[in-house]
Amino acid sequence: MNENNHLVDKICSILEDKKAIDIKIMDINEKTTLADNFIIASGTSNTHIQALAQEVVYQLKKENILPTSQEGTQTASWILLDYGSTIVHIFSQEMRKFYNIETLWGNMGK
């Protein structure tokens, strides 16, 4: 298993353990140089979204894997964690529907 697959599997496992909703992995490697993967998940409340993001950061930090940036932690309706090859998006269900990045990125390049 390559390093990127390990990261994706680890993040998804952490999100599943914390009861994230509708976890999706998007391979965006051929659509952008921004990253190889998006991991998209939803939380049930702003508190849940913050807890999901904090747990991902906490668990990965134990393996000396740190995000290059974190966005949205104050409002917690959409938190983005940038791990270079993998970008994690944790949304409220309303914001996820509004931004609909799964469809947006899924249609790119078609």
mmCIF file with all atom_site columns, C-alpha atoms in Angstrom:
data_model
loop_
_atom_site.group_PDB
_atom_site.id
_atom_site.type_symbol
_atom_site.label_atom_id
_atom_site.label_alt_id
_atom_site.label_comp_id
_atom_site.label_asym_id
_atom_site.label_entity_id
_atom_site.label_seq_id
_atom_site.pdbx_PDB_ins_code
_atom_site.Cartn_x
_atom_site.Cartn_y
_atom_site.Cartn_z
_atom_site.occupancy
_atom_site.B_iso_or_equiv
_atom_site.pdbx_formal_charge
_atom_site.auth_seq_id
_atom_site.auth_comp_id
_atom_site.auth_asym_id
_atom_site.auth_atom_id
_atom_site.pdbx_PDB_model_num
ATOM 1   C CA . MET A 1 1   ? 0.000   0.000  0.000   1.00 0.00 ? 1   MET A CA 1
ATOM 2   C CA . ASN A 1 2   ? 1.457   3.358  -0.948  1.00 0.00 ? 2   ASN A CA 1
ATOM 3   C CA . GLU A 1 3   ? 1.682   6.266  1.458   1.00 0.00 ? 3   GLU A CA 1
ATOM 4   C CA . ASN A 1 4   ? -1.262  8.129  -0.071  1.00 0.00 ? 4   ASN A CA 1
ATOM 5   C CA . ASN A 1 5   ? -3.562  5.082  0.159   1.00 0.00 ? 5   ASN A CA 1
ATOM 6   C CA . HIS A 1 6   ? -2.563  4.687  3.810   1.00 0.00 ? 6   HIS A CA 1
ATOM 7   C CA . LEU A 1 7   ? -3.485  8.324  4.478   1.00 0.00 ? 7   LEU A CA 1
ATOM 8   C CA . VAL A 1 8   ? -6.861  8.026  2.745   1.00 0.00 ? 8   VAL A CA 1
ATOM 9   C CA . ASP A 1 9   ? -7.685  4.776  4.575   1.00 0.00 ? 9   ASP A CA 1
ATOM 10  C CA . LYS A 1 10  ? -6.608  6.223  7.926   1.00 0.00 ? 10  LYS A CA 1
ATOM 11  C CA . ILE A 1 11  ? -8.681  9.409  7.504   1.00 0.00 ? 11  ILE A CA 1
ATOM 12  C CA . CYS A 1 12  ? -11.762 7.454  6.425   1.00 0.00 ? 12  CYS A CA 1
ATOM 13  C CA . SER A 1 13  ? -11.380 5.115  9.392   1.00 0.00 ? 13  SER A CA 1
ATOM 14  C CA . ILE A 1 14  ? -11.155 8.058  11.813  1.00 0.00 ? 14  ILE A CA 1
ATOM 15  C CA . LEU A 1 15  ? -14.225 9.679  10.273  1.00 0.00 ? 15  LEU A CA 1
ATOM 16  C CA . GLU A 1 16  ? -16.167 6.401  10.430  1.00 0.00 ? 16  GLU A CA 1
ATOM 17  C CA . ASP A 1 17  ? -15.237 5.904  14.088  1.00 0.00 ? 17  ASP A CA 1
ATOM 18  C CA . LYS A 1 18  ? -16.566 9.385  14.891  1.00 0.00 ? 18  LYS A CA 1
ATOM 19  C CA . LYS A 1 19  ? -19.828 8.701  13.027  1.00 0.00 ? 19  LYS A CA 1
ATOM 20  C CA . ALA A 1 20  ? -19.308 10.990 10.030  1.00 0.00 ? 20  ALA A CA 1
ATOM 21  C CA . ILE A 1 21  ? -22.131 10.836 7.500   1.00 0.00 ? 21  ILE A CA 1
ATOM 22  C CA . ASP A 1 22  ? -21.820 9.815  3.840   1.00 0.00 ? 22  ASP A CA 1
ATOM 23  C CA . ILE A 1 23  ? -18.023 9.594  3.526   1.00 0.00 ? 23  ILE A CA 1
ATOM 24  C CA . LYS A 1 24  ? -16.884 9.774  -0.111  1.00 0.00 ? 24  LYS A CA 1
ATOM 25  C CA . ILE A 1 25  ? -13.443 9.504  -1.675  1.00 0.00 ? 25  ILE A CA 1
ATOM 26  C CA . MET A 1 26  ? -12.926 11.330 -4.959  1.00 0.00 ? 26  MET A CA 1
ATOM 27  C CA . ASP A 1 27  ? -9.899  10.667 -7.133  1.00 0.00 ? 27  ASP A CA 1
ATOM 28  C CA . ILE A 1 28  ? -9.131  14.093 -8.625  1.00 0.00 ? 28  ILE A CA 1
ATOM 29  C CA . ASN A 1 29  ? -5.597  13.224 -9.743  1.00 0.00 ? 29  ASN A CA 1
ATOM 30  C CA . GLU A 1 30  ? -6.369  13.574 -13.455 1.00 0.00 ? 30  GLU A CA 1
ATOM 31  C CA . LYS A 1 31  ? -8.435  16.742 -13.020 1.00 0.00 ? 31  LYS A CA 1
ATOM 32  C CA . THR A 1 32  ? -6.003  18.963 -11.123 1.00 0.00 ? 32  THR A CA 1
ATOM 33  C CA . THR A 1 33  ? -2.539  19.212 -9.645  1.00 0.00 ? 33  THR A CA 1
ATOM 34  C CA . LEU A 1 34  ? -4.122  20.528 -6.446  1.00 0.00 ? 34  LEU A CA 1
ATOM 35  C CA . ALA A 1 35  ? -4.290  17.070 -4.840  1.00 0.00 ? 35  ALA A CA 1
ATOM 36  C CA . ASP A 1 36  ? -4.790  13.402 -5.641  1.00 0.00 ? 36  ASP A CA 1
ATOM 37  C CA . ASN A 1 37  ? -7.902  12.869 -3.523  1.00 0.00 ? 37  ASN A CA 1
ATOM 38  C CA . PHE A 1 38  ? -10.752 14.645 -1.840  1.00 0.00 ? 38  PHE A CA 1
ATOM 39  C CA . ILE A 1 39  ? -12.371 13.009 1.151   1.00 0.00 ? 39  ILE A CA 1
ATOM 40  C CA . ILE A 1 40  ? -15.817 14.459 1.695   1.00 0.00 ? 40  ILE A CA 1
ATOM 41  C CA . ALA A 1 41  ? -17.952 13.830 4.773   1.00 0.00 ? 41  ALA A CA 1
ATOM 42  C CA . SER A 1 42  ? -20.766 15.462 6.701   1.00 0.00 ? 42  SER A CA 1
ATOM 43  C CA . GLY A 1 43  ? -21.455 16.027 10.358  1.00 0.00 ? 43  GLY A CA 1
ATOM 44  C CA . THR A 1 44  ? -24.745 16.401 12.186  1.00 0.00 ? 44  THR A CA 1
ATOM 45  C CA . SER A 1 45  ? -23.971 19.742 13.864  1.00 0.00 ? 45  SER A CA 1
ATOM 46  C CA . ASN A 1 46  ? -21.207 22.346 14.056  1.00 0.00 ? 46  ASN A CA 1
ATOM 47  C CA . THR A 1 47  ? -19.969 20.648 17.226  1.00 0.00 ? 47  THR A CA 1
ATOM 48  C CA . HIS A 1 48  ? -19.862 17.278 15.464  1.00 0.00 ? 48  HIS A CA 1
ATOM 49  C CA . ILE A 1 49  ? -18.061 18.793 12.450  1.00 0.00 ? 49  ILE A CA 1
ATOM 50  C CA . GLN A 1 50  ? -15.434 20.345 14.745  1.00 0.00 ? 50  GLN A CA 1
ATOM 51  C CA . ALA A 1 51  ? -15.031 17.048 16.606  1.00 0.00 ? 51  ALA A CA 1
ATOM 52  C CA . LEU A 1 52  ? -14.524 15.177 13.326  1.00 0.00 ? 52  LEU A CA 1
ATOM 53  C CA . ALA A 1 53  ? -11.841 17.609 12.167  1.00 0.00 ? 53  ALA A CA 1
ATOM 54  C CA . GLN A 1 54  ? -10.112 17.689 15.549  1.00 0.00 ? 54  GLN A CA 1
ATOM 55  C CA . GLU A 1 55  ? -9.987  13.889 15.700  1.00 0.00 ? 55  GLU A CA 1
ATOM 56  C CA . VAL A 1 56  ? -8.484  13.618 12.210  1.00 0.00 ? 56  VAL A CA 1
ATOM 57  C CA . VAL A 1 57  ? -5.794  16.162 13.121  1.00 0.00 ? 57  VAL A CA 1
ATOM 58  C CA . TYR A 1 58  ? -5.160  14.534 16.513  1.00 0.00 ? 58  TYR A CA 1
ATOM 59  C CA . GLN A 1 59  ? -4.876  10.963 15.220  1.00 0.00 ? 59  GLN A CA 1
ATOM 60  C CA . LEU A 1 60  ? -2.672  11.870 12.246  1.00 0.00 ? 60  LEU A CA 1
ATOM 61  C CA . LYS A 1 61  ? -0.433  14.026 14.424  1.00 0.00 ? 61  LYS A CA 1
ATOM 62  C CA . LYS A 1 62  ? 0.410   10.841 16.367  1.00 0.00 ? 62  LYS A CA 1
ATOM 63  C CA . GLU A 1 63  ? 1.976   9.604  13.105  1.00 0.00 ? 63  GLU A CA 1
ATOM 64  C CA . ASN A 1 64  ? 3.735   12.951 12.549  1.00 0.00 ? 64  ASN A CA 1
ATOM 65  C CA . ILE A 1 65  ? 1.341   13.793 9.713   1.00 0.00 ? 65  ILE A CA 1
ATOM 66  C CA . LEU A 1 66  ? 0.340   17.435 9.955   1.00 0.00 ? 66  LEU A CA 1
ATOM 67  C CA . PRO A 1 67  ? -2.031  19.420 7.738   1.00 0.00 ? 67  PRO A CA 1
ATOM 68  C CA . THR A 1 68  ? -0.426  22.158 5.669   1.00 0.00 ? 68  THR A CA 1
ATOM 69  C CA . SER A 1 69  ? -3.513  24.264 6.353   1.00 0.00 ? 69  SER A CA 1
ATOM 70  C CA . GLN A 1 70  ? -6.877  24.191 8.077   1.00 0.00 ? 70  GLN A CA 1
ATOM 71  C CA . GLU A 1 71  ? -9.808  26.392 7.081   1.00 0.00 ? 71  GLU A CA 1
ATOM 72  C CA . GLY A 1 72  ? -13.265 26.932 8.515   1.00 0.00 ? 72  GLY A CA 1
ATOM 73  C CA . THR A 1 73  ? -12.615 25.812 12.071  1.00 0.00 ? 73  THR A CA 1
ATOM 74  C CA . GLN A 1 74  ? -14.271 28.928 13.500  1.00 0.00 ? 74  GLN A CA 1
ATOM 75  C CA . THR A 1 75  ? -17.623 28.584 11.733  1.00 0.00 ? 75  THR A CA 1
ATOM 76  C CA . ALA A 1 76  ? -17.524 24.777 11.422  1.00 0.00 ? 76  ALA A CA 1
ATOM 77  C CA . SER A 1 77  ? -20.080 24.593 8.633   1.00 0.00 ? 77  SER A CA 1
ATOM 78  C CA . TRP A 1 78  ? -17.311 23.555 6.211   1.00 0.00 ? 78  TRP A CA 1
ATOM 79  C CA . ILE A 1 79  ? -13.898 22.584 7.522   1.00 0.00 ? 79  ILE A CA 1
ATOM 80  C CA . LEU A 1 80  ? -11.080 21.901 5.096   1.00 0.00 ? 80  LEU A CA 1
ATOM 81  C CA . LEU A 1 81  ? -7.939  20.012 6.127   1.00 0.00 ? 81  LEU A CA 1
ATOM 82  C CA . ASP A 1 82  ? -5.151  20.067 3.547   1.00 0.00 ? 82  ASP A CA 1
ATOM 83  C CA . TYR A 1 83  ? -2.779  17.113 3.758   1.00 0.00 ? 83  TYR A CA 1
ATOM 84  C CA . GLY A 1 84  ? -1.101  17.807 0.421   1.00 0.00 ? 84  GLY A CA 1
ATOM 85  C CA . SER A 1 85  ? -2.060  14.784 -1.652  1.00 0.00 ? 85  SER A CA 1
ATOM 86  C CA . THR A 1 86  ? -5.362  14.487 0.206   1.00 0.00 ? 86  THR A CA 1
ATOM 87  C CA . ILE A 1 87  ? -7.791  17.268 1.062   1.00 0.00 ? 87  ILE A CA 1
ATOM 88  C CA . VAL A 1 88  ? -10.502 16.579 3.625   1.00 0.00 ? 88  VAL A CA 1
ATOM 89  C CA . HIS A 1 89  ? -13.814 18.466 3.402   1.00 0.00 ? 89  HIS A CA 1
ATOM 90  C CA . ILE A 1 90  ? -16.145 18.133 6.383   1.00 0.00 ? 90  ILE A CA 1
ATOM 91  C CA . PHE A 1 91  ? -19.482 19.824 5.786   1.00 0.00 ? 91  PHE A CA 1
ATOM 92  C CA . SER A 1 92  ? -22.772 20.476 7.471   1.00 0.00 ? 92  SER A CA 1
ATOM 93  C CA . GLN A 1 93  ? -25.386 18.644 5.446   1.00 0.00 ? 93  GLN A CA 1
ATOM 94  C CA . GLU A 1 94  ? -26.850 21.960 4.241   1.00 0.00 ? 94  GLU A CA 1
ATOM 95  C CA . MET A 1 95  ? -23.482 23.345 3.072   1.00 0.00 ? 95  MET A CA 1
ATOM 96  C CA . ARG A 1 96  ? -22.627 20.071 1.348   1.00 0.00 ? 96  ARG A CA 1
ATOM 97  C CA . LYS A 1 97  ? -25.848 20.237 -0.660  1.00 0.00 ? 97  LYS A CA 1
ATOM 98  C CA . PHE A 1 98  ? -25.299 23.930 -1.443  1.00 0.00 ? 98  PHE A CA 1
ATOM 99  C CA . TYR A 1 99  ? -21.712 23.611 -2.711  1.00 0.00 ? 99  TYR A CA 1
ATOM 100 C CA . ASN A 1 100 ? -22.234 20.153 -4.231  1.00 0.00 ? 100 ASN A CA 1
ATOM 101 C CA . ILE A 1 101 ? -18.515 19.659 -4.870  1.00 0.00 ? 101 ILE A CA 1
ATOM 102 C CA . GLU A 1 102 ? -18.998 15.974 -5.641  1.00 0.00 ? 102 GLU A CA 1
ATOM 103 C CA . THR A 1 103 ? -20.975 16.878 -8.757  1.00 0.00 ? 103 THR A CA 1
ATOM 104 C CA . LEU A 1 104 ? -18.830 19.894 -9.594  1.00 0.00 ? 104 LEU A CA 1
ATOM 105 C CA . TRP A 1 105 ? -15.550 17.956 -9.476  1.00 0.00 ? 105 TRP A CA 1
ATOM 106 C CA . GLY A 1 106 ? -17.155 14.823 -10.881 1.00 0.00 ? 106 GLY A CA 1
ATOM 107 C CA . ASN A 1 107 ? -18.186 16.738 -14.027 1.00 0.00 ? 107 ASN A CA 1
ATOM 108 C CA . MET A 1 108 ? -14.817 18.450 -14.562 1.00 0.00 ? 108 MET A CA 1
ATOM 109 C CA . GLY A 1 109 ? -12.966 17.228 -17.592 1.00 0.00 ? 109 GLY A CA 1
ATOM 110 C CA . LYS A 1 110 ? -15.962 15.449 -19.087 1.00 0.00 ? 110 LYS A CA 1
#
